[in-house]
CSV table of C-alpha atoms and ligand atoms in Angstrom, one decimal:
chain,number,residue,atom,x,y,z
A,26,UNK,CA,122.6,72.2,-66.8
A,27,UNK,CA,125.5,70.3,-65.6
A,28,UNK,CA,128.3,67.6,-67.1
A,29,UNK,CA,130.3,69.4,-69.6
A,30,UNK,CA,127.3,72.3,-70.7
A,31,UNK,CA,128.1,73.7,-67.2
A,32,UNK,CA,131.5,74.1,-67.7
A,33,UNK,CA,133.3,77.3,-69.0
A,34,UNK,CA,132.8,77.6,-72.3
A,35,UNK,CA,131.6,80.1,-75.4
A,36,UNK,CA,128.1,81.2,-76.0
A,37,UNK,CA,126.2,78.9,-78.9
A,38,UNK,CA,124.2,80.2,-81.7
A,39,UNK,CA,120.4,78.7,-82.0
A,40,UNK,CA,118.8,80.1,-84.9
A,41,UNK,CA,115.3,79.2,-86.4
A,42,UNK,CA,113.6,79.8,-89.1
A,43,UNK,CA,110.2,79.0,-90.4
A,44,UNK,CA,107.3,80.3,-92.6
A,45,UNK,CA,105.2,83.6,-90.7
A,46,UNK,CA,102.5,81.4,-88.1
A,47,UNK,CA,104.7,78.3,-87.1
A,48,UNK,CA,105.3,79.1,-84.0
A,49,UNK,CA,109.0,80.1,-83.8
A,50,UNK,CA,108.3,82.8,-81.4
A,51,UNK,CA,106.0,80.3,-78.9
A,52,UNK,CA,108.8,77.9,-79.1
A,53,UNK,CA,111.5,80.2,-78.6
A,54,UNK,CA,109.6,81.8,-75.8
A,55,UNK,CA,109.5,78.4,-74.2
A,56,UNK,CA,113.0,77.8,-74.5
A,57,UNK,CA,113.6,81.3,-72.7
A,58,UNK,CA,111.5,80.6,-70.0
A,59,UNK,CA,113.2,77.4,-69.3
A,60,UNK,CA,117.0,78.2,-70.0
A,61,UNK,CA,117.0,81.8,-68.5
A,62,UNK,CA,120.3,82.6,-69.1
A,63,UNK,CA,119.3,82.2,-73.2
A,64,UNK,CA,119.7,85.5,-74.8
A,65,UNK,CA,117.8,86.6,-77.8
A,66,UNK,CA,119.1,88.7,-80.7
A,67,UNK,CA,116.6,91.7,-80.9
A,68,UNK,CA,116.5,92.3,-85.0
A,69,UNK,CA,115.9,95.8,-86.4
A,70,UNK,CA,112.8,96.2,-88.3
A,71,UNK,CA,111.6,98.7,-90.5
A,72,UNK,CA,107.3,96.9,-90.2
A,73,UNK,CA,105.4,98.7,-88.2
A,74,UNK,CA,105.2,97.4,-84.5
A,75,UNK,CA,101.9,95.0,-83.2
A,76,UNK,CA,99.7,96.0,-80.6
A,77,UNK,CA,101.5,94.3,-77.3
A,78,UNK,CA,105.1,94.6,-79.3
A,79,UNK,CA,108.1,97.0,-77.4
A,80,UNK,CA,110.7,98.9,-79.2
A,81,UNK,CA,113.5,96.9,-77.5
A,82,UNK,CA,112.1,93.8,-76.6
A,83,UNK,CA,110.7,91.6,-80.2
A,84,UNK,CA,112.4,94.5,-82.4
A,85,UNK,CA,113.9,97.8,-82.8
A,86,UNK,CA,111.8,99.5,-85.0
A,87,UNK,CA,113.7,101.9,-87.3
A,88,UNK,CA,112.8,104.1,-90.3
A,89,UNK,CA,114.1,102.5,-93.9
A,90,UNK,CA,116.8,105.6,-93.7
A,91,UNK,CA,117.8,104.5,-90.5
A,92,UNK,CA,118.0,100.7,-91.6
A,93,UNK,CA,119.9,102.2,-94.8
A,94,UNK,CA,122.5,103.8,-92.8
A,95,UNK,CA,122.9,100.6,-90.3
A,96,UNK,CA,123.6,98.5,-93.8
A,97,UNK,CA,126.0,101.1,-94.6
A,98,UNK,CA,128.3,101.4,-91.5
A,99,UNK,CA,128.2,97.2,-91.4
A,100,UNK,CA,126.6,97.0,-88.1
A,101,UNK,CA,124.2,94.2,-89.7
A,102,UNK,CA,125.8,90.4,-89.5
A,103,UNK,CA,123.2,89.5,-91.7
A,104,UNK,CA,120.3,91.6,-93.5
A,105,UNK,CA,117.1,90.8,-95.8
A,106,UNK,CA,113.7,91.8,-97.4
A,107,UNK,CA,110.6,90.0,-95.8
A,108,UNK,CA,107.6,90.5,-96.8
A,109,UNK,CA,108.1,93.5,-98.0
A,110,UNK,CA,110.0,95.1,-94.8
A,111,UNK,CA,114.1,94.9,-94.3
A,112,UNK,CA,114.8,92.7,-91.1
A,113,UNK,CA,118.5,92.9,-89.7
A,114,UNK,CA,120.7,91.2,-86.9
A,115,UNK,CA,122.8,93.8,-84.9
A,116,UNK,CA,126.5,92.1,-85.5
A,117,UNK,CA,128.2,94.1,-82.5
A,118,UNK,CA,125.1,93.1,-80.2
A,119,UNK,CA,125.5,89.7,-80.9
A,120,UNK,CA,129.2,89.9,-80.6
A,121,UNK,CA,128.9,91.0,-77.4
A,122,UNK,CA,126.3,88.6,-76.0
A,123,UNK,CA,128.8,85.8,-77.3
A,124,UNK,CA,131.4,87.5,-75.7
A,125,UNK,CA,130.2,87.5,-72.3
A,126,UNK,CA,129.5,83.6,-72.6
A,127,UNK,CA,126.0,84.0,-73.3
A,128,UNK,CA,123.9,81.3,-75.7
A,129,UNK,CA,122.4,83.4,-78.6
A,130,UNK,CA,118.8,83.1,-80.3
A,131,UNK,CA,117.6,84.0,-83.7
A,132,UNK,CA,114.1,84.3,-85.0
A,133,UNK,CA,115.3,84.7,-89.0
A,134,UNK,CA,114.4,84.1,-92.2
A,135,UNK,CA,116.3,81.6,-94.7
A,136,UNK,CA,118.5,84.2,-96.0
A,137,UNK,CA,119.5,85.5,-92.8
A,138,UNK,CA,120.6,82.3,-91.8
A,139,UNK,CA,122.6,81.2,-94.6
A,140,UNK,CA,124.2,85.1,-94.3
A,141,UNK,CA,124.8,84.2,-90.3
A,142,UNK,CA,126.5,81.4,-91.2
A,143,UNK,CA,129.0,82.8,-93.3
A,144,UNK,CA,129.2,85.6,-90.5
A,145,UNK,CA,129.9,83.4,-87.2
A,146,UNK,CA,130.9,80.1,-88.8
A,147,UNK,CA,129.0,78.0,-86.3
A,148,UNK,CA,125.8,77.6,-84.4
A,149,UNK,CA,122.6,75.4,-84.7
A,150,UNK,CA,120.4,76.0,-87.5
A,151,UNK,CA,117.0,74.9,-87.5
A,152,UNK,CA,114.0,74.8,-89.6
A,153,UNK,CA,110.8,74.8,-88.1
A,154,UNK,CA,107.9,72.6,-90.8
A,155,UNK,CA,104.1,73.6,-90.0
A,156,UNK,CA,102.0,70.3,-90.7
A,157,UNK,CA,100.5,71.7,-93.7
A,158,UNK,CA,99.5,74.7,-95.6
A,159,UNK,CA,96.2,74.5,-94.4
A,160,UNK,CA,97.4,74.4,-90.5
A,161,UNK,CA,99.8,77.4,-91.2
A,162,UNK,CA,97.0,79.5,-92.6
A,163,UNK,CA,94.5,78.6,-89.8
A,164,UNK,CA,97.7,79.6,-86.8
A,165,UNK,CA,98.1,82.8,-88.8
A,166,UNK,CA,94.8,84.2,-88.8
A,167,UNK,CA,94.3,82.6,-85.8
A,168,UNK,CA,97.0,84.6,-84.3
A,169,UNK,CA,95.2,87.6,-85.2
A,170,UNK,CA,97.8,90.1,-85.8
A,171,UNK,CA,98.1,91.0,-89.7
A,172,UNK,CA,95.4,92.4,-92.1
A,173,UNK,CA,94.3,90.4,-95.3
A,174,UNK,CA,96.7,92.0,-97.3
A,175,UNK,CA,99.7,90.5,-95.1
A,176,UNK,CA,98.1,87.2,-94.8
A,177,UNK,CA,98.0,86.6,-98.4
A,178,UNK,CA,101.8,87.6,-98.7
A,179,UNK,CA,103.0,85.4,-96.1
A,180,UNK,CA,101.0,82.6,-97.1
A,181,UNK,CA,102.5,83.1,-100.7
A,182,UNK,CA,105.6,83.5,-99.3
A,183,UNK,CA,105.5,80.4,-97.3
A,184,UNK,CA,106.2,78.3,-100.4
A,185,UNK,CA,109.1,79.5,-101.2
A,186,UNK,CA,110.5,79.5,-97.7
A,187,UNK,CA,109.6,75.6,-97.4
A,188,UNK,CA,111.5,74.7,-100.7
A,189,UNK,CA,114.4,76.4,-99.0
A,190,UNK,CA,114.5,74.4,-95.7
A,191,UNK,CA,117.8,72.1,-96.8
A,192,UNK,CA,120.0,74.9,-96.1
A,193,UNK,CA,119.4,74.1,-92.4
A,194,UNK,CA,121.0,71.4,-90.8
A,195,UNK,CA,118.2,70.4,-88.4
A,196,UNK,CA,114.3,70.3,-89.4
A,197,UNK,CA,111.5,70.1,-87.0
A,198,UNK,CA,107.8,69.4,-87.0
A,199,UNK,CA,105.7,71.8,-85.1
A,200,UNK,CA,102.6,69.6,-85.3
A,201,UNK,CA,102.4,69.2,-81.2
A,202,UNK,CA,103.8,71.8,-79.4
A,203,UNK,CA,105.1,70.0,-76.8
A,204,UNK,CA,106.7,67.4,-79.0
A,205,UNK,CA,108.1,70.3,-81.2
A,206,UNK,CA,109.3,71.5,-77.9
A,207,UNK,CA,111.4,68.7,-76.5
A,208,UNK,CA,113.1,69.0,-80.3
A,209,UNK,CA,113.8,71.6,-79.9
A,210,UNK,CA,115.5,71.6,-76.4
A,211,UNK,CA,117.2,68.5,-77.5
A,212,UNK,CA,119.3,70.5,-80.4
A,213,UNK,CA,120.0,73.2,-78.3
A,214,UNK,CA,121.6,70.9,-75.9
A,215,UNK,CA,123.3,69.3,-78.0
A,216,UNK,CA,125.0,72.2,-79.4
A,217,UNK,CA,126.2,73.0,-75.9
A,218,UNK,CA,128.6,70.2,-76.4
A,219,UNK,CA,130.1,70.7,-79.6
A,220,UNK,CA,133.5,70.4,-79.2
A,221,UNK,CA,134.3,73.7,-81.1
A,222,UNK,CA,132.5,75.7,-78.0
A,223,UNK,CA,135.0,73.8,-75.5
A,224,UNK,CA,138.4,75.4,-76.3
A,225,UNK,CA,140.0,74.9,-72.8
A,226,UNK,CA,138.6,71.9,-71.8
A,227,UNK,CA,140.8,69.1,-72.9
A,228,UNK,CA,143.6,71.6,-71.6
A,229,UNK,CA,142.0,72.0,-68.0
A,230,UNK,CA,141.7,68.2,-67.5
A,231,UNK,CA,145.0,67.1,-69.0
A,232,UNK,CA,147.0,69.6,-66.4
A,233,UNK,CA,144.4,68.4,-63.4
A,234,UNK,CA,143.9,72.2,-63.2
A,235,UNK,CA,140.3,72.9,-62.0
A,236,UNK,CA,137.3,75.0,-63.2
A,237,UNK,CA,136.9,78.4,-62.4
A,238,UNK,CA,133.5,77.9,-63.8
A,239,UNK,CA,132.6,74.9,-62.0
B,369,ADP,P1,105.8,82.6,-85.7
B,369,ADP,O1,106.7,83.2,-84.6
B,369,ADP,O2,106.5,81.5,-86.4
B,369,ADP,O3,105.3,83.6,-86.7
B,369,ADP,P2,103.9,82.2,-83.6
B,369,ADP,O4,104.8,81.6,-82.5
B,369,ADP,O5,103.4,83.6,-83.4
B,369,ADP,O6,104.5,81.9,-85.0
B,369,ADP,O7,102.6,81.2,-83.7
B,369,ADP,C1,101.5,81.4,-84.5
B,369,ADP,C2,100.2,81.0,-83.9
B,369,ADP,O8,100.2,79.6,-83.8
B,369,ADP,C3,100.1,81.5,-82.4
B,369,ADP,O9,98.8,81.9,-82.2
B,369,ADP,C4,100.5,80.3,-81.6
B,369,ADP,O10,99.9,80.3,-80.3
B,369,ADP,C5,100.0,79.1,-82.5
B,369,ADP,N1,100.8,77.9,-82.3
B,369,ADP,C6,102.1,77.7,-82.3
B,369,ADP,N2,102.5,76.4,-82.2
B,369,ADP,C7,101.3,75.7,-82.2
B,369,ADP,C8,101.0,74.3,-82.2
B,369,ADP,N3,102.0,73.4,-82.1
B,369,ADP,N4,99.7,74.0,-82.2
B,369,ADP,C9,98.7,74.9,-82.3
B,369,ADP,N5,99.0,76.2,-82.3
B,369,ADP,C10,100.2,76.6,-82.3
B,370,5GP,P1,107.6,89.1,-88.4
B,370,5GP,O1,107.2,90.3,-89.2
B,370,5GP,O2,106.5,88.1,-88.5
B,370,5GP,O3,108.0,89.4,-87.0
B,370,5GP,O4,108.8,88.4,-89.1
B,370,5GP,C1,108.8,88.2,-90.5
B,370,5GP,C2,110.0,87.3,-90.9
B,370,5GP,O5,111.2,88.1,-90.7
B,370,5GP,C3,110.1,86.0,-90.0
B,370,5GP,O6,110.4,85.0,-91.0
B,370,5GP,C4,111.3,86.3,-89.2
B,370,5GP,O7,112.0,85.1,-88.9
B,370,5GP,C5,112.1,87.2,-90.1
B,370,5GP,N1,113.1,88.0,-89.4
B,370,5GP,C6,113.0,88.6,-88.2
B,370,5GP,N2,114.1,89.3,-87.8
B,370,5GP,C7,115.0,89.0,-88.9
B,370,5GP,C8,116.4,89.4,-89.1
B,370,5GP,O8,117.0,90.1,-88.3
B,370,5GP,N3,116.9,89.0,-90.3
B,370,5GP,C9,116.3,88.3,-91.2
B,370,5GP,N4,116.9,87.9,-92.3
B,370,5GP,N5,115.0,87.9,-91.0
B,370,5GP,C10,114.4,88.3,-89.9
């Protein structure tokens, strides 16, 4: 990254959302891969891990008491029931990521988001479309990981997530990954430069000073 992205600044917020089988997780796995420095939020979970998921790494996985008492004690930013399981975003993990300069992703659902927002007040909120029902359902079971049972209930579920999309600001297609991609790397960029991330830079070039970033 270079031109005013490279410069000191604070850590940006990317969050997506998108029905179960979309391919947030491909994407964001992408972006990571590219942008190394990219941290992502790790949400606690109370759903059972997948085979090839680490506690730690996609999720923590926690018991519902556990998740109750983290609800409790406001360590969630943001917090909600998906298909059937309680998902949560780690507010002092985040905090501290942010802190340290680092740029933030989120794998949530609509509520979450619409929660985060309220929480941090800024960041990049994207809603990922699948080119149809039909597509979604053959990426889900194509994907291999849930029984019938949660199939149906994220399929069903799905509908009600797309009617939501317009409480995120930026919606993209996921028809060719690649396309989806470049998208997607496009509005993470471009958050970079929002002015509000930029506190000291109008500053540091008005008194000539130079950047201890740089
Ligand atoms: P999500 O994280 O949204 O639940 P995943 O990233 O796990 O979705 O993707 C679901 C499945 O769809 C995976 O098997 C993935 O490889 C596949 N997939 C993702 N994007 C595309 C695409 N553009 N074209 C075809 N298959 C895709
Ligand atoms: P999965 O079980 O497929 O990993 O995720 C199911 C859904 O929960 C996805 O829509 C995902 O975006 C959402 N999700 C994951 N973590 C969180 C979280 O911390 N908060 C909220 N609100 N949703 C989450």
């Amino acid at each position: 990254m270079d031109g005013v992205s490279r410069r000191s600044r604070q850590g940006v917020l990317l969050v997506i959302s998108a029905p179960s089988g979309t391919g947030k997780s491909t994407l964001l796995n992408k972006l990571r891969d590219e942008f190394t420095r990219l941290a992502f939020s790790v949400s606690y979970t109370t759903r059972l891990p997948r085979g090839g998921e680490v506690d730690g790494r996609e999720y923590h996985f926690v018991d519902p008491d556990t998740f109750s008492h983290l609800r409790k004690t406001g360590d969630l930013a943001e917090w909600a029931q998906v298909h059937g399981h309680f998902y949560g975003t780690s507010r002092p993990a985040v905090q501290r990521m942010l802190d340290e300069g680092r740029d933030v992703l989120f794998d949530i659902d609509v509520q979450g988001a619409r929660q985060l927002r309220q929480a941090f007040h800024q960041g990049a909120f994207i809603f990922l479309f699948p080119p149809s029902m039909q597509v979604l359902e053959q990426r889900l079971r194509g994907r291999g990981t849930e029984s019938e049972e949660s199939v149906a209930q994220r399929l069903s579920n799905a509908h009600r997530e797309l009617e939501q999309a317009d409480s995120l600001d930026y919606w993209i297609m996921n028809d060719n990954l690649e396309q989806a991609y470049q998208d997607l790397r496009a509005v993470y960029l471009a958050e970079t430069l929002r002015r509000s991330y930029h506190p000291r830079l109008q500053d540091d070039v008005l008194r000539g000073g130079s950047d201890p970033a740089a």
